[in-house]
PDB file of C-alpha atoms in Angstrom:
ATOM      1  CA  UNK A   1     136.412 115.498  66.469  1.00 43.00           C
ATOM      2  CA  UNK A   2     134.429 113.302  68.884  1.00 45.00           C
ATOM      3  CA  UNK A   3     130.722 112.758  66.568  1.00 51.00           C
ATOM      4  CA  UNK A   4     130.253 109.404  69.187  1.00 60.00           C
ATOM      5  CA  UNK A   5     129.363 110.873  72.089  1.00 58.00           C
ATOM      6  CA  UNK A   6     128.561 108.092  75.026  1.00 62.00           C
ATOM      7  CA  UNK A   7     125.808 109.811  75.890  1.00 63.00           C
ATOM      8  CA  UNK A   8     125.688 108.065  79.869  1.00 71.00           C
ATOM      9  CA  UNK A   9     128.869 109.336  80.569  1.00 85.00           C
ATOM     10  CA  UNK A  10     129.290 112.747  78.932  1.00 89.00           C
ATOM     11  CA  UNK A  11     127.448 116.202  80.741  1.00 89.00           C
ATOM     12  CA  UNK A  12     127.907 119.249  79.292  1.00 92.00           C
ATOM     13  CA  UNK A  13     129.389 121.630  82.007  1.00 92.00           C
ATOM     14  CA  UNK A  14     129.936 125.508  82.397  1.00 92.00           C
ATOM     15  CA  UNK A  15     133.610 124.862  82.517  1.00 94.00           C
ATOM     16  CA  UNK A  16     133.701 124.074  79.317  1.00 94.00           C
ATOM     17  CA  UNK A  17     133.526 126.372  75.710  1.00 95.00           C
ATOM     18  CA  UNK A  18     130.368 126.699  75.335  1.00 96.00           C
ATOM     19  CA  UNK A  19     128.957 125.186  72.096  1.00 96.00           C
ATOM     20  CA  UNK A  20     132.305 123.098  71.903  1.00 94.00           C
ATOM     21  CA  UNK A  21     132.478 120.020  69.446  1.00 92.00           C
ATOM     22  CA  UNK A  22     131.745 117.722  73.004  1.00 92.00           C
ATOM     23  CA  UNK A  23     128.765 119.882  73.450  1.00 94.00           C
ATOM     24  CA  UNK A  24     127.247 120.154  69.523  1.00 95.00           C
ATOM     25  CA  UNK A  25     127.804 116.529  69.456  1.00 93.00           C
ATOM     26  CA  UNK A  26     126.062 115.892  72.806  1.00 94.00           C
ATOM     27  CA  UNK A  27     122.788 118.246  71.559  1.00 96.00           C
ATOM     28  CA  UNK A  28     122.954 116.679  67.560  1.00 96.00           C
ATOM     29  CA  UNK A  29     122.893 113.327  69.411  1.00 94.00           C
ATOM     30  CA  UNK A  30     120.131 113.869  71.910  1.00 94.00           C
ATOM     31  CA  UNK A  31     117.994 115.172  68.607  1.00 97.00           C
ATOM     32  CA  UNK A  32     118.728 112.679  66.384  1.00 97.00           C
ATOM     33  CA  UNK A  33     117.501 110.083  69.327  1.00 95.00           C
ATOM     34  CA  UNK A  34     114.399 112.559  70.199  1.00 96.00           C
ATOM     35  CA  UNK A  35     113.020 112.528  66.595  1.00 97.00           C
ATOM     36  CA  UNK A  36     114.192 108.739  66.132  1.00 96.00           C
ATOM     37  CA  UNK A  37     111.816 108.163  69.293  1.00 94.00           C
ATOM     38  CA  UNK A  38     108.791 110.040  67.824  1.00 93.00           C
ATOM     39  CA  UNK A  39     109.316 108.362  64.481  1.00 93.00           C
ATOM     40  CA  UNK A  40     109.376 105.265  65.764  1.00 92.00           C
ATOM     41  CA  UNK A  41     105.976 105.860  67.707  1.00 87.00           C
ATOM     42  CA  UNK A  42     104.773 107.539  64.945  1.00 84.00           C
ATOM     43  CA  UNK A  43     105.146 103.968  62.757  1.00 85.00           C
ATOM     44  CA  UNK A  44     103.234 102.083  65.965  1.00 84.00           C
ATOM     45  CA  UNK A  45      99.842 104.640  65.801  1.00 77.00           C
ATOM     46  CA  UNK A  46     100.078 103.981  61.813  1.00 75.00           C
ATOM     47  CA  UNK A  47     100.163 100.088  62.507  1.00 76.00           C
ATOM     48  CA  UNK A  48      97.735 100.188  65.550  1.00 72.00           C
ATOM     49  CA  UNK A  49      95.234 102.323  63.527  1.00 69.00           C
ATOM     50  CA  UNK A  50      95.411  99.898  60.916  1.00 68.00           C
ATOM     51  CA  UNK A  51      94.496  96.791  63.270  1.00 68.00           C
ATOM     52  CA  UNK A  52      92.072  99.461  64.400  1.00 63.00           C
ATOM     53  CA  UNK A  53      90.068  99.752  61.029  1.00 58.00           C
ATOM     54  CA  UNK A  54      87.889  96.875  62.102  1.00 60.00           C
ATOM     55  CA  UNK A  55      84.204  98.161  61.495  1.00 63.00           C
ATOM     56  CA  UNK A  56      82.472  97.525  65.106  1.00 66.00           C
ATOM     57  CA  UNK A  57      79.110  96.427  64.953  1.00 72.00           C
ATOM     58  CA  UNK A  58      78.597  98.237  68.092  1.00 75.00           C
ATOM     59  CA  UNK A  59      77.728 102.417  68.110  1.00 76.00           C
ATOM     60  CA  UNK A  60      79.723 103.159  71.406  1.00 79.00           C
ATOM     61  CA  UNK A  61      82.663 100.873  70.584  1.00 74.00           C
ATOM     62  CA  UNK A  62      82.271 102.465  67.102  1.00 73.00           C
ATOM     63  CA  UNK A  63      82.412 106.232  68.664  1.00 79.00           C
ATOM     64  CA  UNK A  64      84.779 105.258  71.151  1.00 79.00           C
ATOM     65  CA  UNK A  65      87.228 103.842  68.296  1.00 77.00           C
ATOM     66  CA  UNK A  66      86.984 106.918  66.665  1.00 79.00           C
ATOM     67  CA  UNK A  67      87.388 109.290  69.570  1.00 84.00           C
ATOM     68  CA  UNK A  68      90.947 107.546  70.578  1.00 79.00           C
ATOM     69  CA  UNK A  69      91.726 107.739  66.580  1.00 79.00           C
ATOM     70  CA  UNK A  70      91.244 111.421  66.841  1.00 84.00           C
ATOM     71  CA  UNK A  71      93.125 111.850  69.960  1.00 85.00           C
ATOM     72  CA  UNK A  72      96.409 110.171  68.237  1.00 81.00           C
ATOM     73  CA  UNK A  73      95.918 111.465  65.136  1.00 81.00           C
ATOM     74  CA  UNK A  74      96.413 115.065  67.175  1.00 87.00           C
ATOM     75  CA  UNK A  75      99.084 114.078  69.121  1.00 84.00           C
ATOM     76  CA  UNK A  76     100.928 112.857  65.551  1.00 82.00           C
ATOM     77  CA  UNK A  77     100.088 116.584  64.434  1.00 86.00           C
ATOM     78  CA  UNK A  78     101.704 117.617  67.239  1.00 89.00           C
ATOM     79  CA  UNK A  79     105.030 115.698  67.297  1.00 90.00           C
ATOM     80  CA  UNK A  80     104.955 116.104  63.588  1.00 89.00           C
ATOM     81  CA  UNK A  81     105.734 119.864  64.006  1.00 93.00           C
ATOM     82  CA  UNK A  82     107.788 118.878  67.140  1.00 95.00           C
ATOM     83  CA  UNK A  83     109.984 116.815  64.614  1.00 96.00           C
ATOM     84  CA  UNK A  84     110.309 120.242  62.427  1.00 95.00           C
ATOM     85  CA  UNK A  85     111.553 121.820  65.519  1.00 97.00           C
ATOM     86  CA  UNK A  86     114.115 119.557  66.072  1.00 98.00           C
ATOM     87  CA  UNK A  87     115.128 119.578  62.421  1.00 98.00           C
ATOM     88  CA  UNK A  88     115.284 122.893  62.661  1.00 97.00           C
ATOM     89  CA  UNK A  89     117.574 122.711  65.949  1.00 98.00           C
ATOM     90  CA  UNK A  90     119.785 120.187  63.829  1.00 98.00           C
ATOM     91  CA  UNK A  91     120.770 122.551  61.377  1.00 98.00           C
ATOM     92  CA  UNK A  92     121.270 125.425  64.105  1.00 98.00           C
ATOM     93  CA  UNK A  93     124.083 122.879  65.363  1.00 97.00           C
ATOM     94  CA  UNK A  94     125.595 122.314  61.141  1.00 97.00           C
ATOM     95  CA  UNK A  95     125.510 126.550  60.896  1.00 96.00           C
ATOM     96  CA  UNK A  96     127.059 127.105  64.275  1.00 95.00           C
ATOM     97  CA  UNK A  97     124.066 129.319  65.515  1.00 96.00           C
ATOM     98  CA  UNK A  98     122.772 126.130  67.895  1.00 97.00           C
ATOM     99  CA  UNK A  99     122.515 127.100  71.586  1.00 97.00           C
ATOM    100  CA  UNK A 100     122.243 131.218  71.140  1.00 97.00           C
ATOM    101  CA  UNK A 101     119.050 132.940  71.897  1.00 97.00           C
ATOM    102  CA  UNK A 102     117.462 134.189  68.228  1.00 96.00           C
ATOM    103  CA  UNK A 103     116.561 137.714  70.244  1.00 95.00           C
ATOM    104  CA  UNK A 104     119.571 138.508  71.958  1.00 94.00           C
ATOM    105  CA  UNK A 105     122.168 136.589  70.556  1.00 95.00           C
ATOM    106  CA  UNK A 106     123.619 135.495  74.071  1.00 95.00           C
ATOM    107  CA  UNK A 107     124.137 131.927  74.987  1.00 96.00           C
ATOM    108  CA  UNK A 108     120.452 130.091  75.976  1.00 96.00           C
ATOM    109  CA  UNK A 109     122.357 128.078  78.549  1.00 93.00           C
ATOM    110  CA  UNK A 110     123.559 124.360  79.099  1.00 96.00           C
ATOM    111  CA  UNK A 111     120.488 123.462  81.661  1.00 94.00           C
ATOM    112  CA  UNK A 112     117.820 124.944  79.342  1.00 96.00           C
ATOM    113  CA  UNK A 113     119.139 123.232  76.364  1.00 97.00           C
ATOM    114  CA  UNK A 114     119.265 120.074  77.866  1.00 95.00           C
ATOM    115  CA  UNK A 115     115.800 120.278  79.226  1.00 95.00           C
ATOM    116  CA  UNK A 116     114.511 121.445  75.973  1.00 96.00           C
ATOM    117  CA  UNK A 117     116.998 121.206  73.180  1.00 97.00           C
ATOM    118  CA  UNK A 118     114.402 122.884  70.438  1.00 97.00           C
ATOM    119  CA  UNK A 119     114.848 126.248  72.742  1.00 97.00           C
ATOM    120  CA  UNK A 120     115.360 129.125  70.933  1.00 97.00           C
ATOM    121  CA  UNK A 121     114.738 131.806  73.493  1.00 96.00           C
ATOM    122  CA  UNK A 122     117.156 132.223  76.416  1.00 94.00           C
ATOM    123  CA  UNK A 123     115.137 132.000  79.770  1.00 93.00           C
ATOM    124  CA  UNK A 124     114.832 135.783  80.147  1.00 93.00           C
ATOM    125  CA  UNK A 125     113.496 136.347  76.187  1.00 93.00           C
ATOM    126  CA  UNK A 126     110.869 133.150  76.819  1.00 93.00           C
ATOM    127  CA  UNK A 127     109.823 135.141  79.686  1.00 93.00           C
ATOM    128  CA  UNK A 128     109.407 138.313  77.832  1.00 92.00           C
ATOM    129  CA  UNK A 129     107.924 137.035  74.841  1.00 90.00           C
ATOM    130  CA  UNK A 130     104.971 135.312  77.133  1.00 92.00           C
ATOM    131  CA  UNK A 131     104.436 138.339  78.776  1.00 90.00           C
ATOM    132  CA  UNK A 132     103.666 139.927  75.743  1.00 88.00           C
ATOM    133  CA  UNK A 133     101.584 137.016  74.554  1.00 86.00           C
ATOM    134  CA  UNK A 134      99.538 137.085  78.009  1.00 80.00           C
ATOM    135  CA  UNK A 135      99.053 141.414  77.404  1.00 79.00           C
ATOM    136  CA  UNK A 136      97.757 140.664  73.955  1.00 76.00           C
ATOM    137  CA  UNK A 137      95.343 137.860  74.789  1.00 70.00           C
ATOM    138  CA  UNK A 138      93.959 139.436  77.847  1.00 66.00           C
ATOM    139  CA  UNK A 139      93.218 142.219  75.897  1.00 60.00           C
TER     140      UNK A 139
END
């Protein structure tokens, strides 16, 4: 079973089983280095914030501080729940269930997945589901 997958060299491809061990390895790698990447900018807004704590003596560098704190405090929010989504997509891949739409049950597809590995929707169910979104908020 090939866990080490060289991600430069090895593409996923049609011809292929889909959800092989190649392929779960390839999509359990590219998560584990997604969520490595946020935590690791998540650890450089905590240690920029605390250089950051400086009390300016100045109101509009004080506000302005504050305003960029607030904006990367969000975007932590954000990738915090982005980082559940990929958790979640990691233990899709250890229960075999990785890669199949959660409507339908058919195969999300190799190009989807590797454009957004956290997809849980095939293209067609996305589609459907935001159409019923946009009905419900227009009315």
């Amino acid at each position: 079973m090939s866990e080490k997958i060289d991600l430069s060299n090895y593409v996923p491809s049609e011809e292929e089983e889909f959800m092989n061990v190649n392929q779960r390895a390839y999509f359990r790698a590219k998560l584990v280095a997604w969520k490595n990447d946020i935590l690791r900018e998540a650890r450089e807004t905590l240690d920029h914030l605390a250089e950051e704590s400086a009390n300016h003596p100045d109101l509009a560098d004080r506000a302005s501080s504050e305003t960029d704190r607030a904006i990367e405090l969000r975007a932590r929010d954000r990738q915090r729940k982005l980082i559940s989504k990929i958790d979640a997509a990691l233990q899709h891949i250890e229960d075999g269930t990785y890669g199949y739409c959660e409507e339908t049950g058919e195969p999300i597809g190799l190009k989807r997945l590797d454009a957004r590995p956290i997809a849980t929707l095939s293209i067609e169910a996305q589609e459907r589901h935001e159409r019923r979104e946009k009905v419900y908020r227009d009315e």
